[in-house]
Every structure is written in C-alpha cells, then in structure tokens.
Short mmCIF file of C-alpha atoms in Angstrom, two decimals:
data_model
loop_
_atom_site.label_atom_id
_atom_site.label_comp_id
_atom_site.label_asym_id
_atom_site.label_seq_id
_atom_site.Cartn_x
_atom_site.Cartn_y
_atom_site.Cartn_z
CA MET A 1 -6.68 13.05 12.37
CA SER A 2 -8.57 9.98 11.20
CA ASP A 3 -7.09 7.68 8.60
CA ILE A 4 -7.88 8.24 4.96
CA ASP A 5 -10.99 6.55 3.60
CA ALA A 6 -9.68 3.58 1.58
CA GLY A 7 -11.88 4.50 -1.37
CA LYS A 8 -11.17 8.24 -1.30
CA PHE A 9 -8.24 7.99 -3.70
CA ASP A 10 -10.33 6.08 -6.24
CA ARG A 11 -13.03 8.75 -6.09
CA GLU A 12 -10.51 11.60 -6.32
CA VAL A 13 -8.68 10.08 -9.27
CA HIS A 14 -11.84 9.01 -11.11
CA ALA A 15 -13.36 12.48 -10.77
CA ALA A 16 -10.17 14.18 -11.95
CA TRP A 17 -9.73 11.93 -15.01
CA ALA A 18 -13.45 12.10 -15.87
CA ALA A 19 -13.39 15.92 -15.84
CA PHE A 20 -10.18 15.97 -17.90
CA ARG A 21 -11.56 13.43 -20.38
CA ASN A 22 -14.72 15.49 -20.87
CA ARG A 23 -12.70 18.64 -21.58
CA ILE A 24 -10.56 16.77 -24.11
CA ALA A 25 -13.71 15.37 -25.76
CA ASP A 26 -15.22 18.84 -26.06
CA ALA A 27 -12.03 20.20 -27.64
CA VAL A 28 -11.73 17.29 -30.06
CA ALA A 29 -15.35 17.64 -31.14
CA ASP A 30 -14.68 21.28 -32.08
CA MET A 31 -11.31 20.78 -33.81
CA THR A 32 -10.80 22.37 -37.21
CA ASP A 33 -8.64 21.06 -40.07
CA ASP A 34 -4.89 21.19 -39.32
CA GLN A 35 -5.45 22.12 -35.66
CA LEU A 36 -3.08 20.30 -33.32
CA LEU A 37 -3.80 19.41 -29.68
CA VAL A 38 -1.03 17.76 -27.63
CA VAL A 39 -1.37 16.24 -24.16
CA GLU A 40 2.15 15.71 -22.81
CA SER A 41 4.09 15.14 -19.61
CA ARG A 42 4.64 18.26 -17.54
CA PHE A 43 7.64 16.87 -15.65
CA ASP A 44 9.71 14.66 -17.95
CA ASP A 45 13.33 15.74 -18.43
CA THR A 46 13.37 18.00 -21.48
CA ASN A 47 17.17 17.69 -21.71
CA GLU A 48 16.94 14.05 -22.67
CA THR A 49 17.02 13.28 -26.38
CA GLY A 50 13.53 12.59 -27.63
CA ILE A 51 10.09 14.09 -27.09
CA PRO A 52 8.18 13.68 -23.80
CA PRO A 53 5.49 10.98 -23.71
CA CYS A 54 2.30 12.33 -25.21
CA VAL A 55 -1.00 11.69 -26.91
CA GLN A 56 -1.90 14.14 -29.64
CA PHE A 57 -4.79 14.96 -31.93
CA LEU A 58 -4.79 16.48 -35.40
CA GLY A 59 -7.64 17.89 -37.46
CA TRP A 60 -6.97 15.56 -40.36
CA GLY A 61 -9.22 17.09 -42.99
CA GLY A 62 -12.49 15.98 -44.51
CA GLY A 63 -14.19 15.80 -41.12
CA TRP A 64 -11.70 13.37 -39.53
CA ILE A 65 -9.61 13.50 -36.37
CA ARG A 66 -6.35 11.56 -36.03
CA CYS A 67 -5.14 10.52 -32.56
CA GLU A 68 -1.49 9.49 -32.21
CA VAL A 69 0.81 8.06 -29.56
CA SER A 70 4.51 8.62 -30.28
CA SER A 71 6.55 5.51 -31.10
CA ASN A 72 9.97 4.50 -29.79
CA PRO A 73 12.17 6.23 -32.41
CA PHE A 74 10.89 9.57 -31.10
CA LEU A 75 11.06 8.79 -27.37
CA GLY A 76 13.89 9.14 -24.90
CA HIS A 77 15.61 6.06 -23.48
CA ALA A 78 13.70 6.18 -20.18
CA ARG A 79 10.32 6.31 -21.94
CA GLN A 80 10.70 3.50 -24.49
CA LEU A 81 7.51 1.50 -24.99
CA ARG A 82 7.66 -2.11 -23.83
CA ALA A 83 6.01 -5.00 -25.64
CA SER A 84 3.16 -4.97 -23.12
CA ASP A 85 2.62 -1.23 -23.73
CA ILE A 86 2.42 -1.75 -27.48
CA GLU A 87 0.00 -4.64 -26.99
CA ARG A 88 -2.21 -2.38 -24.88
CA LEU A 89 -2.19 0.28 -27.61
CA HIS A 90 -3.37 -2.35 -30.09
CA GLU A 91 -6.16 -3.36 -27.70
CA LEU A 92 -7.27 0.25 -27.48
CA GLY A 93 -7.52 0.40 -31.26
CA PHE A 94 -4.26 2.09 -32.30
CA GLY A 95 -2.70 0.89 -35.54
CA GLU A 96 0.98 0.16 -36.04
CA PRO A 97 3.24 2.92 -37.38
CA VAL A 98 3.32 2.58 -41.13
CA SER A 99 4.70 4.63 -44.00
CA GLY A 100 2.59 5.88 -46.88
CA PRO A 101 0.07 8.65 -47.47
CA ASP A 102 -2.51 7.19 -45.09
CA GLY A 103 -0.01 6.06 -42.47
CA SER A 104 1.98 7.63 -39.65
CA PRO A 105 5.29 7.01 -37.89
CA ALA A 106 3.26 7.01 -34.66
CA TYR A 107 0.65 4.57 -33.35
CA PHE A 108 -2.59 6.06 -34.68
CA LEU A 109 -6.32 5.81 -35.05
CA ASP A 110 -8.81 7.92 -37.03
CA ALA A 111 -12.36 8.87 -36.12
CA GLU A 112 -15.02 11.47 -36.79
CA PRO A 113 -15.50 14.41 -34.39
CA ALA A 114 -18.89 12.89 -33.52
CA GLN A 115 -16.90 10.11 -31.82
CA ALA A 116 -15.01 12.58 -29.63
CA ASP A 117 -16.16 10.89 -26.42
CA ARG A 118 -14.73 7.56 -27.55
CA ILE A 119 -11.44 9.09 -28.73
CA ALA A 120 -11.00 10.98 -25.45
CA ALA A 121 -11.69 7.83 -23.43
CA ILE A 122 -9.10 5.90 -25.45
CA ALA A 123 -6.55 8.71 -25.07
CA VAL A 124 -7.03 8.83 -21.30
CA ALA A 125 -6.65 5.04 -21.13
CA ALA A 126 -3.33 5.35 -23.00
CA LEU A 127 -2.13 8.12 -20.67
CA ARG A 128 -2.97 6.06 -17.59
CA GLU A 129 -2.18 2.53 -18.68
CA VAL A 130 0.69 3.00 -21.16
CA TRP A 131 2.40 6.13 -19.82
CA HIS A 132 1.30 5.44 -16.21
CA PHE A 133 0.29 8.99 -15.34
CA ALA A 134 -1.41 8.78 -11.94
CA HIS A 135 -3.32 12.06 -12.18
CA PRO A 136 -4.06 14.75 -14.79
CA SER A 137 -1.90 17.18 -12.79
CA PHE A 138 1.13 15.41 -14.34
CA LEU A 139 0.09 16.76 -17.75
CA ARG A 140 -0.10 19.93 -19.78
CA VAL A 141 -2.15 20.66 -22.89
CA ILE A 142 -0.73 22.47 -25.90
CA VAL A 143 -3.07 23.68 -28.66
CA ASP A 144 -1.35 24.95 -31.80
CA ALA A 145 1.91 25.60 -29.88
CA GLU A 146 0.12 27.54 -27.12
CA ASP A 147 -0.07 26.25 -23.54
CA ARG A 148 -3.80 25.98 -22.83
CA SER A 149 -3.54 23.85 -19.69
CA ARG A 150 -5.66 26.21 -17.62
CA GLU A 151 -8.64 25.73 -19.93
CA PHE A 152 -8.36 21.97 -19.44
CA GLY A 153 -8.18 22.18 -15.65
CA VAL A 154 -4.57 21.03 -15.31
CA ALA A 155 -2.81 24.36 -14.74
CA CYS A 156 -1.46 25.49 -11.40
CA THR A 157 -3.58 28.16 -9.76
CA VAL A 158 -1.76 31.50 -9.62
CA SER A 159 -3.28 34.13 -7.38
CA GLU A 160 -2.23 37.31 -5.64
CA LEU A 161 -1.48 36.27 -2.07
CA PRO A 162 -0.40 38.58 0.76
CA PRO A 163 3.17 37.99 1.99
CA LEU A 164 3.80 35.42 4.72
CA HIS A 165 7.04 35.12 6.69
CA ILE A 166 8.49 31.63 6.51
CA LEU A 167 9.00 31.45 10.32
CA SER A 168 5.76 33.15 11.30
CA ALA A 169 3.35 31.40 13.68
CA ASN A 170 -0.21 31.58 12.34
CA ILE A 171 -3.51 30.52 13.89
CA ALA A 172 -6.01 29.36 11.29
CA GLU A 173 -9.57 30.47 12.01
CA ASN A 174 -11.18 27.78 9.85
CA ARG A 175 -10.47 25.31 7.06
CA GLU A 176 -10.45 27.93 4.30
CA HIS A 177 -8.00 30.03 6.27
CA MET A 178 -5.75 26.96 6.64
CA ARG A 179 -5.90 26.37 2.87
CA ASN A 180 -4.97 30.00 2.34
CA LEU A 181 -1.93 29.57 4.60
CA ILE A 182 -0.91 26.47 2.61
CA ASP A 183 -1.15 28.41 -0.67
CA ARG A 184 0.86 31.32 0.75
CA SER A 185 3.53 28.91 1.99
CA PHE A 186 3.99 27.43 -1.49
CA ALA A 187 4.07 30.97 -2.89
CA LEU A 188 7.13 31.66 -0.70
CA MET A 189 8.94 29.08 -2.83
CA GLY A 190 7.60 30.52 -6.10
CA HIS A 191 5.28 27.55 -6.54
CA TYR A 192 1.55 27.66 -7.15
CA PRO A 193 0.12 24.17 -6.67
CA PHE A 194 -2.50 22.31 -8.65
CA LYS A 195 -5.90 22.06 -6.92
CA ASP A 196 -8.46 19.31 -7.35
CA GLU A 197 -12.19 19.96 -7.49
CA ASP A 198 -12.41 19.79 -3.67
CA GLY A 199 -9.82 22.53 -3.30
CA ASP A 200 -7.11 20.21 -1.98
CA VAL A 201 -3.53 20.47 -3.21
CA VAL A 202 -2.19 17.75 -5.54
CA VAL A 203 1.58 17.31 -5.84
CA PRO A 204 2.95 14.91 -8.51
CA ALA A 205 5.84 12.82 -7.15
CA GLY A 206 7.37 10.33 -9.57
CA ARG A 207 4.99 7.44 -10.20
CA VAL A 208 2.55 8.45 -7.46
CA VAL A 209 0.75 11.57 -6.29
CA MET A 210 0.63 13.40 -2.94
CA PHE A 211 -2.59 14.96 -1.64
CA ILE A 212 -2.48 17.79 0.90
CA GLU A 213 -5.68 18.26 2.89
CA ALA A 214 -6.61 20.65 5.67
CA ASP A 215 -8.70 18.95 8.32
CA ALA A 216 -12.26 20.24 8.54
CA ARG A 217 -12.44 19.93 12.35
CA LEU A 218 -8.92 20.07 13.77
CA PRO A 219 -5.95 22.42 13.24
CA GLU A 220 -4.07 19.72 11.37
CA ILE A 221 -2.93 19.06 7.82
CA GLN A 222 -2.62 15.62 6.32
CA LEU A 223 -0.21 14.69 3.55
CA TRP A 224 -1.09 11.33 2.06
CA SER A 225 -0.40 9.19 -0.94
CA PRO A 226 -1.71 5.81 -2.15
CA LEU A 227 1.28 3.52 -2.70
CA VAL A 228 0.42 -0.11 -3.29
CA CYS A 229 -2.63 -2.18 -4.19
CA ASN A 230 -3.25 -5.92 -4.61
CA VAL A 231 -1.16 -6.83 -1.54
CA ALA A 232 -1.33 -10.61 -1.24
CA ASP A 233 0.64 -11.24 1.99
CA ARG A 234 -0.36 -8.66 4.59
CA THR A 235 1.95 -10.06 7.26
CA ARG A 236 5.01 -9.85 5.01
CA ALA A 237 4.02 -6.34 3.91
CA ALA A 238 3.63 -5.21 7.53
CA GLU A 239 7.15 -6.45 8.34
CA HIS A 240 8.63 -4.49 5.43
CA LEU A 241 6.67 -1.37 6.40
CA ALA A 242 8.06 -1.56 9.93
CA ASP A 243 11.59 -1.55 8.50
CA ILE A 244 10.78 1.38 6.21
CA SER A 245 9.29 3.39 9.08
CA ARG A 246 12.57 3.23 10.95
CA SER A 247 14.35 4.88 8.00
CA TRP A 248 11.70 7.51 7.25
CA ARG A 249 10.62 9.46 10.31
CA HIS A 250 7.23 11.19 10.43
CA ILE A 251 5.79 8.85 7.76
CA ARG A 252 3.27 6.27 8.89
CA PHE A 253 1.72 3.55 6.75
CA VAL A 254 -1.88 2.38 6.64
CA LEU A 255 -2.59 -1.15 5.37
CA THR A 256 -6.28 -1.79 4.69
CA GLY A 257 -8.00 -4.13 2.28
CA GLY A 258 -4.84 -5.06 0.40
CA ARG A 259 -3.86 -1.42 -0.17
CA ILE A 260 -1.09 0.63 1.43
CA GLN A 261 -1.17 4.38 1.95
CA ALA A 262 1.57 6.61 3.32
CA VAL A 263 0.53 9.45 5.61
CA VAL A 264 2.24 12.41 7.28
CA ASP A 265 0.26 14.29 9.96
CA VAL A 266 1.28 17.94 10.24
CA PRO A 267 0.24 19.68 13.49
CA ALA A 268 -0.86 23.22 12.58
CA TYR A 269 -1.57 24.99 15.86
CA PRO A 270 0.19 27.21 15.14
CA PHE A 271 0.87 26.84 11.43
CA VAL A 272 4.52 27.60 10.63
CA PRO A 273 5.37 27.66 6.90
CA GLN A 274 8.94 26.40 7.44
CA HIS A 275 7.75 23.31 9.34
CA PHE A 276 5.05 22.58 6.77
CA LEU A 277 7.34 22.93 3.73
CA GLU A 278 10.06 20.78 5.32
CA LEU A 279 7.61 17.92 5.89
CA VAL A 280 6.23 18.25 2.35
CA GLU A 281 9.75 18.06 0.94
CA HIS A 282 10.63 15.11 3.23
CA PHE A 283 7.53 13.20 2.12
CA ARG A 284 8.11 14.00 -1.54
CA ASP A 285 11.71 12.73 -1.31
CA PHE A 286 10.33 9.41 -0.10
CA LEU A 287 7.68 9.23 -2.84
CA LEU A 288 10.18 10.03 -5.61
CA GLY A 289 12.06 6.84 -4.74
CA PHE A 290 8.94 4.70 -4.96
CA ASP A 291 8.85 2.48 -8.05
CA ASP A 292 7.67 -0.92 -9.31
CA ALA A 293 10.49 -2.74 -7.52
CA PHE A 294 9.60 -1.06 -4.23
CA ALA A 295 5.95 -2.04 -4.67
CA ALA A 296 6.95 -5.61 -5.52
CA ARG A 297 8.93 -5.89 -2.27
CA LEU A 298 5.71 -5.02 -0.46
CA GLY A 299 3.93 -7.78 -2.37
CA GLY A 300 1.79 -5.64 -4.67
CA THR A 301 1.72 -3.15 -7.53
CA ILE A 302 1.75 0.65 -7.67
CA ASP A 303 -1.69 2.02 -6.85
CA SER A 304 -2.89 4.15 -9.76
CA GLY A 305 -6.53 4.12 -8.73
CA GLU A 306 -9.04 1.40 -9.41
CA LYS A 307 -10.37 1.22 -12.95
CA GLU A 308 -14.10 1.74 -12.95
CA THR A 309 -15.97 -1.46 -13.62
CA ILE A 310 -19.53 -1.33 -14.88
CA GLU A 311 -21.62 -4.16 -13.53
CA SER A 312 -24.89 -2.99 -15.01
CA PHE A 313 -26.31 0.23 -16.39
CA ASP A 314 -28.94 1.52 -18.76
CA ASP A 315 -31.65 -0.20 -16.72
CA ASP A 316 -34.96 1.29 -17.86
CA ASP A 317 -36.26 1.00 -14.27
CA ASP A 318 -33.58 3.51 -13.18
CA LEU A 319 -34.38 6.08 -15.90
CA PRO A 320 -37.04 8.79 -15.59
CA PRO A 321 -40.23 7.71 -17.39
CA ALA A 322 -40.05 10.59 -19.89
CA LEU A 323 -36.45 9.73 -20.84
CA THR A 324 -37.44 6.06 -21.14
CA ALA A 325 -40.17 7.10 -23.57
CA ILE A 326 -37.67 9.08 -25.63
CA ILE A 327 -35.36 6.04 -25.81
CA ASP A 328 -38.26 3.77 -26.77
CA VAL A 329 -39.23 6.07 -29.65
CA ASP A 330 -35.63 6.62 -30.80
CA PRO A 331 -33.60 3.59 -29.59
CA ASP A 332 -30.73 4.17 -32.03
CA GLY A 333 -30.36 7.85 -31.16
CA ARG A 334 -30.96 8.93 -34.75
CA GLY A 335 -32.49 12.18 -33.55
CA LEU A 336 -35.97 13.43 -32.77
CA ASP A 337 -37.49 16.76 -33.68
CA PRO A 338 -36.69 19.24 -30.87
CA GLU A 339 -40.38 20.12 -30.56
CA VAL A 340 -41.17 16.46 -29.87
CA LEU A 341 -38.48 16.37 -27.17
CA LEU A 342 -39.81 19.58 -25.63
CA LEU A 343 -43.25 18.00 -25.46
CA ALA A 344 -41.82 14.85 -23.81
CA CYS A 345 -39.95 16.98 -21.25
CA GLY A 346 -42.91 19.25 -20.50
CA ARG A 347 -41.01 22.20 -21.93
CA ASP A 348 -39.07 22.32 -18.67
CA ALA A 349 -35.42 23.42 -18.98
CA GLU A 350 -34.32 21.73 -15.73
CA THR A 351 -35.80 18.42 -16.85
CA ILE A 352 -33.93 18.65 -20.16
CA ARG A 353 -30.67 19.49 -18.38
CA LYS A 354 -31.17 16.50 -16.11
CA PHE A 355 -31.76 14.22 -19.13
CA ILE A 356 -28.64 15.60 -20.84
CA GLN A 357 -26.62 14.83 -17.70
CA ILE A 358 -28.01 11.28 -17.57
CA SER A 359 -27.30 10.74 -21.27
CA THR A 360 -23.73 12.03 -20.92
CA SER A 361 -23.16 9.75 -17.95
CA GLN A 362 -24.43 6.82 -20.00
CA VAL A 363 -21.93 7.71 -22.74
CA ASP A 364 -19.08 7.64 -20.19
CA GLN A 365 -20.15 4.28 -18.80
CA TRP A 366 -20.63 2.62 -22.18
CA ARG A 367 -17.23 3.93 -23.36
CA ALA A 368 -15.58 2.48 -20.25
CA ALA A 369 -17.30 -0.84 -20.90
CA ALA A 370 -16.11 -0.80 -24.53
CA LEU A 371 -12.51 -0.29 -23.40
CA ASP A 372 -12.90 -3.19 -20.99
CA ALA A 373 -14.17 -5.37 -23.85
CA ARG A 374 -11.14 -4.45 -25.97
CA THR A 375 -8.91 -5.41 -23.06
CA ARG A 376 -10.46 -8.88 -23.24
CA SER A 377 -9.89 -8.85 -27.04
CA ASP A 378 -13.67 -9.05 -27.48
CA TYR A 379 -13.75 -6.63 -30.40
CA PHE A 380 -17.22 -7.63 -31.59
CA ASP A 381 -18.70 -6.82 -28.18
CA ALA A 382 -16.66 -3.60 -28.04
CA GLN A 383 -18.19 -2.43 -31.33
CA ARG A 384 -21.68 -3.24 -30.08
CA ILE A 385 -21.06 -1.27 -26.88
CA ASP A 386 -19.59 1.64 -28.83
CA ASP A 387 -22.75 1.73 -30.95
CA GLU A 388 -24.79 2.02 -27.75
CA ALA A 389 -22.55 4.87 -26.56
CA ASP A 390 -22.99 6.60 -29.92
CA ALA A 391 -26.77 6.33 -29.56
CA TRP A 392 -26.66 7.95 -26.10
CA SER A 393 -24.33 10.65 -27.44
CA ASN A 394 -26.77 11.43 -30.23
CA THR A 395 -29.62 11.55 -27.71
CA ALA A 396 -27.65 14.07 -25.63
CA GLN A 397 -27.09 16.18 -28.75
CA SER A 398 -30.79 16.08 -29.63
CA LEU A 399 -31.70 17.13 -26.08
CA THR A 400 -29.16 19.95 -26.28
CA ALA A 401 -30.79 21.16 -29.48
CA ALA A 402 -34.17 21.12 -27.73
CA LEU A 403 -32.77 23.08 -24.79
CA ARG A 404 -31.34 25.69 -27.15
CA LEU A 405 -34.72 26.00 -28.87
CA LEU A 406 -36.39 26.51 -25.49
CA THR A 407 -33.91 28.97 -23.98
CA ALA A 408 -32.59 30.73 -27.09
CA PRO A 409 -34.64 30.00 -30.22
CA ALA A 410 -32.44 28.88 -33.08
CA SER A 411 -32.97 28.72 -36.79
CA ARG A 412 -34.43 25.58 -38.31
CA GLU A 413 -31.18 25.08 -40.29
CA ARG A 414 -29.16 25.09 -37.08
CA ILE A 415 -31.47 22.57 -35.42
CA GLU A 416 -31.26 20.26 -38.42
CA ARG A 417 -27.45 20.50 -38.40
CA ILE A 418 -27.30 19.53 -34.74
CA ARG A 419 -29.80 16.71 -35.10
CA LYS A 420 -28.56 14.99 -38.22
CA PRO A 421 -25.53 12.68 -37.97
CA ARG A 422 -22.47 13.55 -40.02
CA GLN A 423 -21.80 11.69 -43.24
CA LEU A 424 -18.52 9.84 -43.59
CA GLU A 425 -16.08 11.41 -46.01
CA LEU A 426 -12.84 10.21 -47.55
CA PHE A 427 -9.45 11.69 -46.68
CA PRO A 428 -8.81 14.55 -49.15
CA ASP A 429 -5.03 14.42 -49.11
CA PRO A 430 -3.64 12.62 -46.02
CA ALA A 431 -0.07 12.79 -47.33
CA GLU A 432 -0.02 16.46 -46.41
CA HIS A 433 -0.86 15.86 -42.72
CA THR A 434 1.24 14.10 -40.10
CA LEU A 435 2.26 14.88 -36.54
CA PHE A 436 5.81 13.63 -36.99
CA THR A 437 7.46 14.95 -40.13
CA ASP A 438 10.99 15.74 -38.96
CA THR A 439 12.32 12.22 -39.37
CA ALA A 440 11.70 9.85 -42.23
CA LEU A 441 11.54 6.25 -41.07
CA SER A 442 11.46 3.04 -43.01
CA ASP A 443 9.09 0.29 -41.95
CA ASP A 444 11.83 -1.79 -40.31
CA GLU A 445 12.90 1.15 -38.10
CA HIS A 446 9.64 1.23 -36.20
CA CYS A 447 9.29 -0.38 -32.81
#
C-alpha cells in the first residue's frame, strides 16, 4: 500500500471541523431563550472531580446568545487551563470570569444569533487550540440534557450487522465489502466506530487520532495517524524513530516535509477479525502514550492538522458576474428584495444555490481570517474582517429568501423578516441566567 498523502490529514481534519462548525452555527442561530447546548469531551474520566472540558451556549434572553468556556475552579486537575490557554481565550474574544448580574464564573462572550457563524468559529478554535481536541469524534453534543451527537455528525454509527466469527477467514469482494467486515469486527467487541465523510473509521487515541482505511485496489487495510509536525532536525528525528521501531513491531514511520506519520499495514487476504483487532489495539496502545514530551524528543510538536491560512479571497474576478453585480449593488449585505435577486439570477434555482454556497464559503474564510487577526492582537482588523463576514452572511440569507420565494412562495411578512437585520436589544434580566450556578465564587477565586 502506498504511503499516506502528506496533506490528506489536513484535508480530513479541515473537512470534519468545517462540517461540525456549520452544524453548531445552525443550532446556535435557532436557539431559543434558556436553551442550553453543550459541546464536551466524550472520553475524559468522569470519575475525576470536576466537569469535562467543554464549550457551551445558552439562549440568554432578549435575542442574545452566551458562549462560555469553563474556568479552572470547575475543571479537574488534569484539565486545568494554563496561562497560555487563558491568553488564547482572551485573543478569541472571551471575557474574564466576573461576578455580578452581567457576569459569569466562566470565560464568556455574548453575541446575537445573526452572528452564529462567528460564534461557532470561535468555539471550534477554543476546542482545538485550548482543549487540543484533534477531531470532532472526540466530542459529544448535549442539548437541554439530551445527547444529540448524532444530529451533529459526531455519534458512532450503529447498524444491524450480520454475525461474524472472530477467527473466520473472509475474502472481501471489493472496498465496500472490506469496510463492512471492519464494521462487523468492531461490532464483535460491542463497539460501533465513528465514520468520517469518506466512510473511513476514525478512532480517538489520547492526543492524536487513528484513521482506518480500506485500500481501493488491494486487499489491505491501513491504520495511520499523524504524529508530529514542524520537525526541525530530520536526521535526529530519523535516529529516534529507528529506536522506537525496535520497541514497537508492525509500526512504521513516514517522515516527509517536516511531518511524521505512523502507519500499520494490515494484510487482508483473507481478512481475519482477530488479527485486525489485535493490530488496532496494538497501534492504539502506542498512540495513547504519545504526548508533548514524546513529540519534543522527535524535534517537533503534536500534529493537530494545519490551520487554514487565507492568502487572498473575495476576488471579484473569481466570482460569477451575476453574484458580482449583487455585491456591487449591496456591498454591505443589507438585503435586497427577493424579486430583484431572482431577476439577477435568471430565476434559476441551481444558480441561487450555487451563489448561496459561494457566500457561505466566503463567510467561513472571512471568519478564519478574523480569528487569525485576533491571534496577532490586531483587533481593529479583526472587527473589519468580521464586518465583511457579516455582509456575506446577510447576502446568503437574502439569497435563501429568494430561493424560498422561487421554490415555495412565502408571505411578504416572512420575506421581510428574513431580509431585515435584527435590532440589538438589552439583556432583560441576566442575573437569572448562568451556566454555572452550583458554586458561588468570589472574584479572587477565579483563575
């Protein structure tokens, strides 16, 4: 089996987080007053004192959403926030825990539902960069005390699978058959694995993640995991990897472009569940021992996937002429009459859907750029970029209203409600709403 494409992990992780972020944004945009949405660790030890690391959202009242990240007094010993973590939360826009009717014992920020894309992007940044979750499969989503992970694409897939003997020898007819045998093997252990959008199995393992892929051409299965990035001394890293290989049979290491991946090739002709599960467990045991110190010995840092950098976007030359005309007429995204948009799009539903997709993609890119600006402490530029993202978001909403008018005629009142931006309102009674009410903390008890 050929070695893993060096950029495959980045694409896999980016796609998974982007899909998860969009689902969170949709849920936040539709939140009602007092509704609670919690994104928390699926695997942290629940026996330890303290709550698992999480980001949570509350319908705050008066058309506001509060996003919170739990602070140290509520966290277990192993999950205490470091000074660098707290600094990153500040860069993302979270305020310090503070007592009082408008405060919170957690790090918090408030926004309108219309800013759901921005809030979701900030929350995902906190999950990845503060809590160091490598993949959404490490998480579960609780809405009003009910596990709704499946709706957010982070639940394990449970299906009725025919029985498979653990020592049976099976010949896979094609790739889908091989994937079916993998699923049935996990089912023997009472486990139903998480699948990514490509249908490959994703197994969380400590600070990193294992991917399980059936080869499209050969009767082989590949277990692989990105380990280290930013390797400065390749020769020194290669020497350490040679030593590690002697201690961990069946695991080979690929060093390309300053990144290290661990790979286990599983021959599958025939496919025997016992052999497959033993190698998965062997590989996972190795990955569970991988930490920052291990990565440092290899001369790099744990590979959590490259952060997307936006060199340039929103180039009018790259936009369809009709969408460029819409932007020229409504540069601030204040909203155009749906009939005008239908005229610009030739009353073609596919064209409108394409423009909505482009507009949504622009929102994602501008939000990512805004987060990057905050990382540089360039808050003025971040606000400017956020305004641009808001304009694209409003354009997408206007196009959606036009599509609804075309495909399912709506009332004029409904169109106006979609098109007009919300008006800011004051908190009605913030003292009655908080996500952490069990423990009263004084200001000097916060970390």
